[in-house]
PDB file of C-alpha atoms in Angstrom:
ATOM      1  CA  PHE A   9       8.516  -3.697  -3.838  1.00  0.00           C
ATOM      2  CA  GLU A  10       9.294  -2.968  -7.476  1.00  0.00           C
ATOM      3  CA  ALA A  11       6.429  -2.937  -9.949  1.00  0.00           C
ATOM      4  CA  ASP A  12       6.558  -5.225 -12.955  1.00  0.00           C
ATOM      5  CA  PRO A  13       6.715  -3.593 -16.390  1.00  0.00           C
ATOM      6  CA  PHE A  14       3.163  -4.622 -17.241  1.00  0.00           C
ATOM      7  CA  GLN A  15       1.878  -2.967 -14.065  1.00  0.00           C
ATOM      8  CA  GLU A  16       3.688   0.301 -14.899  1.00  0.00           C
ATOM      9  CA  GLU A  17       2.403   0.096 -18.458  1.00  0.00           C
ATOM     10  CA  ALA A  18      -1.218  -0.324 -17.317  1.00  0.00           C
ATOM     11  CA  LEU A  19      -0.918   2.679 -14.984  1.00  0.00           C
ATOM     12  CA  ALA A  20       0.409   4.799 -17.832  1.00  0.00           C
ATOM     13  CA  VAL A  21      -2.301   3.616 -20.230  1.00  0.00           C
ATOM     14  CA  ILE A  22      -5.257   4.262 -17.880  1.00  0.00           C
ATOM     15  CA  GLN A  23      -4.311   7.918 -17.527  1.00  0.00           C
ATOM     16  CA  HIS A  24      -5.406   8.577 -21.116  1.00  0.00           C
ATOM     17  CA  ASN A  25      -7.244   5.469 -22.406  1.00  0.00           C
ATOM     18  CA  ASP A  26      -9.366   2.526 -21.436  1.00  0.00           C
ATOM     19  CA  CYS A  27      -7.279  -0.500 -20.474  1.00  0.00           C
ATOM     20  CA  LEU A  28      -7.841  -4.253 -20.396  1.00  0.00           C
ATOM     21  CA  VAL A  29      -5.241  -6.073 -18.290  1.00  0.00           C
ATOM     22  CA  THR A  30      -4.951  -9.812 -18.702  1.00  0.00           C
ATOM     23  CA  ALA A  31      -2.537 -11.437 -16.282  1.00  0.00           C
ATOM     24  CA  PRO A  32      -2.381 -14.675 -14.284  1.00  0.00           C
ATOM     25  CA  THR A  33      -3.868 -14.910 -10.823  1.00  0.00           C
ATOM     26  CA  GLY A  34      -1.493 -13.603  -8.187  1.00  0.00           C
ATOM     27  CA  SER A  35       0.468 -11.401 -10.601  1.00  0.00           C
ATOM     28  CA  GLY A  36      -0.604  -8.038  -9.133  1.00  0.00           C
ATOM     29  CA  LYS A  37      -3.730  -6.862 -10.918  1.00  0.00           C
ATOM     30  CA  THR A  38      -5.151  -5.473  -7.664  1.00  0.00           C
ATOM     31  CA  TRP A  39      -1.950  -3.442  -7.230  1.00  0.00           C
ATOM     32  CA  ILE A  40      -2.716  -1.805 -10.605  1.00  0.00           C
ATOM     33  CA  ALA A  41      -6.266  -1.018  -9.463  1.00  0.00           C
ATOM     34  CA  GLU A  42      -5.144   0.463  -6.167  1.00  0.00           C
ATOM     35  CA  ASN A  43      -2.536   2.672  -7.798  1.00  0.00           C
ATOM     36  CA  ALA A  44      -4.874   3.792 -10.565  1.00  0.00           C
ATOM     37  CA  ILE A  45      -7.341   4.800  -7.846  1.00  0.00           C
ATOM     38  CA  ARG A  46      -4.501   6.544  -6.001  1.00  0.00           C
ATOM     39  CA  GLN A  47      -3.775   8.674  -9.075  1.00  0.00           C
ATOM     40  CA  VAL A  48      -7.399   9.724  -9.386  1.00  0.00           C
ATOM     41  CA  TYR A  49      -7.853  10.193  -5.589  1.00  0.00           C
ATOM     42  CA  ASP A  50      -4.702  12.306  -5.244  1.00  0.00           C
ATOM     43  CA  ALA A  51      -6.055  14.604  -7.995  1.00  0.00           C
ATOM     44  CA  GLY A  52      -9.288  15.051  -6.012  1.00  0.00           C
ATOM     45  CA  GLY A  53     -11.294  12.576  -8.067  1.00  0.00           C
ATOM     46  CA  ARG A  54     -13.588   9.670  -7.304  1.00  0.00           C
ATOM     47  CA  ALA A  55     -13.379   5.988  -8.278  1.00  0.00           C
ATOM     48  CA  TRP A  56     -15.625   2.926  -8.475  1.00  0.00           C
ATOM     49  CA  TYR A  57     -14.231  -0.607  -8.100  1.00  0.00           C
ATOM     50  CA  ALA A  58     -16.758  -3.206  -9.182  1.00  0.00           C
ATOM     51  CA  SER A  59     -16.491  -6.966  -8.825  1.00  0.00           C
ATOM     52  CA  PRO A  60     -19.022  -9.740  -9.465  1.00  0.00           C
ATOM     53  CA  LEU A  61     -18.641 -11.314  -6.039  1.00  0.00           C
ATOM     54  CA  LYS A  62     -19.684  -9.962  -2.626  1.00  0.00           C
ATOM     55  CA  ALA A  63     -16.809 -11.823  -0.992  1.00  0.00           C
ATOM     56  CA  LEU A  64     -14.291 -10.210  -3.322  1.00  0.00           C
ATOM     57  CA  SER A  65     -15.900  -6.792  -2.774  1.00  0.00           C
ATOM     58  CA  ASN A  66     -15.603  -7.279   0.983  1.00  0.00           C
ATOM     59  CA  SER A  67     -11.957  -8.307   0.683  1.00  0.00           C
ATOM     60  CA  ILE A  68     -11.068  -5.343  -1.557  1.00  0.00           C
ATOM     61  CA  HIS A  69     -12.948  -3.043   0.821  1.00  0.00           C
ATOM     62  CA  VAL A  70     -10.741  -4.191   3.736  1.00  0.00           C
ATOM     63  CA  GLU A  71      -7.603  -3.794   1.619  1.00  0.00           C
ATOM     64  CA  PHE A  72      -8.471  -0.357   0.288  1.00  0.00           C
ATOM     65  CA  THR A  73      -9.674   0.880   3.703  1.00  0.00           C
ATOM     66  CA  GLY A  74      -6.207   0.061   4.976  1.00  0.00           C
ATOM     67  CA  ALA A  75      -4.592   1.913   2.081  1.00  0.00           C
ATOM     68  CA  PHE A  76      -6.819   5.013   1.927  1.00  0.00           C
ATOM     69  CA  GLY A  77      -8.477   5.230   5.346  1.00  0.00           C
ATOM     70  CA  PRO A  78     -11.955   4.179   6.471  1.00  0.00           C
ATOM     71  CA  GLU A  79     -13.530   7.605   5.823  1.00  0.00           C
ATOM     72  CA  GLU A  80     -12.372   7.518   2.166  1.00  0.00           C
ATOM     73  CA  VAL A  81     -13.764   4.104   1.184  1.00  0.00           C
ATOM     74  CA  GLY A  82     -17.364   2.946   0.994  1.00  0.00           C
ATOM     75  CA  ILE A  83     -18.947  -0.383   0.096  1.00  0.00           C
ATOM     76  CA  LEU A  84     -22.206  -1.099  -1.729  1.00  0.00           C
ATOM     77  CA  THR A  85     -23.316  -4.688  -2.155  1.00  0.00           C
ATOM     78  CA  GLY A  86     -26.676  -6.348  -1.734  1.00  0.00           C
ATOM     79  CA  ASP A  87     -25.803  -6.998   1.911  1.00  0.00           C
ATOM     80  CA  ARG A  88     -23.846  -3.917   2.886  1.00  0.00           C
ATOM     81  CA  LYS A  89     -24.183  -0.184   2.405  1.00  0.00           C
ATOM     82  CA  GLU A  90     -21.511   1.764   4.265  1.00  0.00           C
ATOM     83  CA  ASN A  91     -20.144   5.230   3.557  1.00  0.00           C
ATOM     84  CA  PRO A  92     -21.938   5.548   0.154  1.00  0.00           C
ATOM     85  CA  ASN A  93     -20.665   9.099  -0.429  1.00  0.00           C
ATOM     86  CA  ALA A  94     -16.996   8.219  -0.061  1.00  0.00           C
ATOM     87  CA  PRO A  95     -14.656   9.142  -2.931  1.00  0.00           C
ATOM     88  CA  ILE A  96     -13.734   5.469  -3.398  1.00  0.00           C
ATOM     89  CA  ILE A  97     -16.607   3.017  -3.714  1.00  0.00           C
ATOM     90  CA  ILE A  98     -16.253  -0.760  -3.756  1.00  0.00           C
ATOM     91  CA  GLY A  99     -19.300  -2.716  -4.865  1.00  0.00           C
ATOM     92  CA  THR A 100     -20.824  -5.389  -6.975  1.00  0.00           C
ATOM     93  CA  THR A 101     -21.094  -4.851 -10.722  1.00  0.00           C
ATOM     94  CA  GLU A 102     -24.908  -4.892 -10.572  1.00  0.00           C
ATOM     95  CA  ILE A 103     -24.896  -2.051  -8.035  1.00  0.00           C
ATOM     96  CA  LEU A 104     -22.626   0.002 -10.309  1.00  0.00           C
ATOM     97  CA  ARG A 105     -24.928  -0.672 -13.240  1.00  0.00           C
ATOM     98  CA  ASN A 106     -27.925   0.416 -11.153  1.00  0.00           C
ATOM     99  CA  HIS A 107     -26.177   3.638 -10.143  1.00  0.00           C
ATOM    100  CA  LEU A 108     -25.398   4.310 -13.794  1.00  0.00           C
ATOM    101  CA  TYR A 109     -29.046   3.751 -14.737  1.00  0.00           C
ATOM    102  CA  ASP A 110     -30.228   6.028 -11.934  1.00  0.00           C
ATOM    103  CA  ALA A 111     -27.886   8.797 -13.089  1.00  0.00           C
ATOM    104  CA  MET A 112     -29.049   8.424 -16.702  1.00  0.00           C
ATOM    105  CA  HIS A 113     -32.722   8.406 -15.631  1.00  0.00           C
ATOM    106  CA  HIS A 114     -32.242  11.667 -13.699  1.00  0.00           C
ATOM    107  CA  GLY A 115     -30.166  13.266 -16.438  1.00  0.00           C
ATOM    108  CA  GLU A 116     -27.132  13.409 -14.180  1.00  0.00           C
ATOM    109  CA  ASN A 117     -23.523  12.379 -14.564  1.00  0.00           C
ATOM    110  CA  LEU A 118     -22.260   9.326 -12.697  1.00  0.00           C
ATOM    111  CA  ASP A 119     -20.147  10.878  -9.971  1.00  0.00           C
ATOM    112  CA  THR A 120     -16.907   9.060 -10.652  1.00  0.00           C
ATOM    113  CA  ASP A 121     -13.670   9.626 -12.565  1.00  0.00           C
ATOM    114  CA  LEU A 122     -12.570   5.967 -12.973  1.00  0.00           C
ATOM    115  CA  VAL A 123     -14.327   2.645 -13.169  1.00  0.00           C
ATOM    116  CA  ILE A 124     -12.555  -0.615 -12.472  1.00  0.00           C
ATOM    117  CA  LEU A 125     -14.238  -3.831 -13.600  1.00  0.00           C
ATOM    118  CA  ASP A 126     -12.582  -6.749 -11.880  1.00  0.00           C
ATOM    119  CA  GLU A 127     -13.091 -10.267 -13.170  1.00  0.00           C
ATOM    120  CA  ALA A 128     -13.870  -8.759 -16.591  1.00  0.00           C
ATOM    121  CA  HIS A 129     -14.212 -12.230 -18.138  1.00  0.00           C
ATOM    122  CA  TYR A 130     -17.746 -12.201 -16.661  1.00  0.00           C
ATOM    123  CA  LEU A 131     -18.536 -10.259 -19.831  1.00  0.00           C
ATOM    124  CA  GLY A 132     -18.916 -13.677 -21.435  1.00  0.00           C
ATOM    125  CA  ASP A 133     -21.128 -15.120 -18.706  1.00  0.00           C
ATOM    126  CA  GLU A 134     -24.468 -16.258 -20.100  1.00  0.00           C
ATOM    127  CA  ASP A 135     -26.514 -14.989 -17.164  1.00  0.00           C
ATOM    128  CA  ARG A 136     -24.611 -11.953 -15.853  1.00  0.00           C
ATOM    129  CA  GLY A 137     -22.532 -10.780 -18.825  1.00  0.00           C
ATOM    130  CA  VAL A 138     -25.197  -8.334 -19.880  1.00  0.00           C
ATOM    131  CA  VAL A 139     -24.430  -6.258 -16.768  1.00  0.00           C
ATOM    132  CA  TRP A 140     -20.825  -5.753 -17.957  1.00  0.00           C
ATOM    133  CA  GLU A 141     -22.068  -4.961 -21.464  1.00  0.00           C
ATOM    134  CA  GLU A 142     -24.519  -2.357 -20.198  1.00  0.00           C
ATOM    135  CA  ILE A 143     -21.857  -0.624 -18.105  1.00  0.00           C
ATOM    136  CA  MET A 144     -19.439  -0.555 -21.047  1.00  0.00           C
ATOM    137  CA  ILE A 145     -22.072   0.732 -23.427  1.00  0.00           C
ATOM    138  CA  TYR A 146     -23.658   3.388 -21.223  1.00  0.00           C
ATOM    139  CA  LEU A 147     -20.693   4.628 -19.188  1.00  0.00           C
ATOM    140  CA  PRO A 148     -19.788   8.123 -20.430  1.00  0.00           C
ATOM    141  CA  ALA A 149     -16.568   8.064 -22.492  1.00  0.00           C
ATOM    142  CA  ARG A 150     -15.068  10.724 -20.201  1.00  0.00           C
ATOM    143  CA  ILE A 151     -14.758   7.997 -17.488  1.00  0.00           C
ATOM    144  CA  PRO A 152     -11.937   5.569 -18.207  1.00  0.00           C
ATOM    145  CA  ILE A 153     -12.511   1.866 -17.677  1.00  0.00           C
ATOM    146  CA  LEU A 154      -9.818  -0.406 -16.258  1.00  0.00           C
ATOM    147  CA  MET A 155     -10.746  -4.041 -16.770  1.00  0.00           C
ATOM    148  CA  LEU A 156      -8.889  -6.847 -14.991  1.00  0.00           C
ATOM    149  CA  SER A 157      -8.971 -10.560 -15.736  1.00  0.00           C
ATOM    150  CA  ALA A 158      -6.848 -13.676 -15.555  1.00  0.00           C
ATOM    151  CA  THR A 159      -8.863 -15.638 -18.086  1.00  0.00           C
ATOM    152  CA  ILE A 160      -9.795 -13.551 -21.125  1.00  0.00           C
ATOM    153  CA  GLY A 161      -8.617 -15.286 -24.272  1.00  0.00           C
ATOM    154  CA  ASN A 162      -9.917 -12.745 -26.828  1.00  0.00           C
ATOM    155  CA  ALA A 163      -8.684  -9.507 -25.270  1.00  0.00           C
ATOM    156  CA  GLY A 164      -7.972  -7.898 -28.641  1.00  0.00           C
ATOM    157  CA  GLN A 165     -11.565  -8.467 -29.796  1.00  0.00           C
ATOM    158  CA  ILE A 166     -13.020  -7.093 -26.596  1.00  0.00           C
ATOM    159  CA  ALA A 167     -10.778  -4.018 -26.762  1.00  0.00           C
ATOM    160  CA  ALA A 168     -11.720  -3.368 -30.398  1.00  0.00           C
ATOM    161  CA  TRP A 169     -15.421  -3.677 -29.565  1.00  0.00           C
ATOM    162  CA  LEU A 170     -15.098  -1.395 -26.565  1.00  0.00           C
ATOM    163  CA  GLN A 171     -13.148   1.148 -28.627  1.00  0.00           C
ATOM    164  CA  HIS A 172     -15.858   1.027 -31.277  1.00  0.00           C
ATOM    165  CA  ILE A 173     -18.777   1.653 -28.928  1.00  0.00           C
ATOM    166  CA  ARG A 174     -17.040   4.199 -26.644  1.00  0.00           C
ATOM    167  CA  ARG A 175     -15.019   6.045 -29.299  1.00  0.00           C
ATOM    168  CA  ARG A 176     -12.107   5.936 -26.859  1.00  0.00           C
ATOM    169  CA  GLN A 177      -8.912   3.968 -27.357  1.00  0.00           C
ATOM    170  CA  CYS A 178      -8.699   0.711 -25.406  1.00  0.00           C
ATOM    171  CA  ILE A 179      -5.229  -0.736 -24.919  1.00  0.00           C
ATOM    172  CA  VAL A 180      -4.595  -4.343 -23.938  1.00  0.00           C
ATOM    173  CA  VAL A 181      -1.837  -4.993 -21.445  1.00  0.00           C
ATOM    174  CA  GLU A 182      -0.875  -8.661 -21.218  1.00  0.00           C
ATOM    175  CA  GLU A 183       1.330 -10.542 -18.838  1.00  0.00           C
ATOM    176  CA  ASN A 184       1.885 -14.273 -19.301  1.00  0.00           C
ATOM    177  CA  GLN A 185       4.444 -15.013 -16.625  1.00  0.00           C
ATOM    178  CA  ARG A 186       2.785 -16.913 -13.787  1.00  0.00           C
ATOM    179  CA  PRO A 187       4.196 -15.954 -10.392  1.00  0.00           C
ATOM    180  CA  VAL A 188       2.295 -18.736  -8.639  1.00  0.00           C
ATOM    181  CA  PRO A 189       3.205 -22.077 -10.280  1.00  0.00           C
ATOM    182  CA  LEU A 190       0.563 -24.617 -11.233  1.00  0.00           C
ATOM    183  CA  HIS A 191       1.176 -28.265 -10.352  1.00  0.00           C
ATOM    184  CA  PRO A 192      -1.026 -30.791 -12.139  1.00  0.00           C
ATOM    185  CA  LEU A 193      -2.440 -33.427  -9.842  1.00  0.00           C
ATOM    186  CA  PHE A 194      -4.700 -36.327 -10.680  1.00  0.00           C
ATOM    187  CA  LEU A 195      -7.097 -38.025  -8.313  1.00  0.00           C
ATOM    188  CA  HIS A 196      -7.518 -41.708  -9.057  1.00  0.00           C
ATOM    189  CA  PRO A 197     -11.042 -43.127  -8.514  1.00  0.00           C
ATOM    190  CA  GLY A 198      -9.510 -45.288  -5.811  1.00  0.00           C
ATOM    191  CA  GLY A 199      -8.574 -42.175  -3.817  1.00  0.00           C
ATOM    192  CA  MET A 200      -4.856 -42.017  -4.649  1.00  0.00           C
ATOM    193  CA  LEU A 201      -3.419 -38.601  -5.535  1.00  0.00           C
ATOM    194  CA  PHE A 202      -0.849 -38.584  -8.346  1.00  0.00           C
TER     195      PHE A 202
END
């Protein structure tokens, strides 16, 4: 395996800045997340990987357990709570937000050194987007944010807003090459596929 330039760029950026990665589905955004976590983990740090979907959280948990070992990875969703003190936590975005609120309420620091927000386009979701906003607003600036999405069209605006509220540079890393081709198909009302 040889990393693509945008993957290497994102890994370099997240070491010193916030980073918003926009790349097509199947292009290797999870690889970036895993290797960013590896950098933090190898330095003795802790990481949080948050996704909006329990199914995605479960899938990432399996993948990262294979990469880091079962004792190093925990999962926190509405349905599962396993190994909650592990250095690498996978969970839903709402659970991360709740942990952040609990830490703020008790006057403590959130015990993590990196936050990954997968499916970052949920920021624009009418019902759930506020959760992403609250994390971005209240997360201490010492904790870098790596955001991943295949469908953000206004990445520059989001990065500028994030940089304004966090007083920490946010770099956009874009990849437009689609590794998995799309084939347009049309379903005729009569049942024929064209």
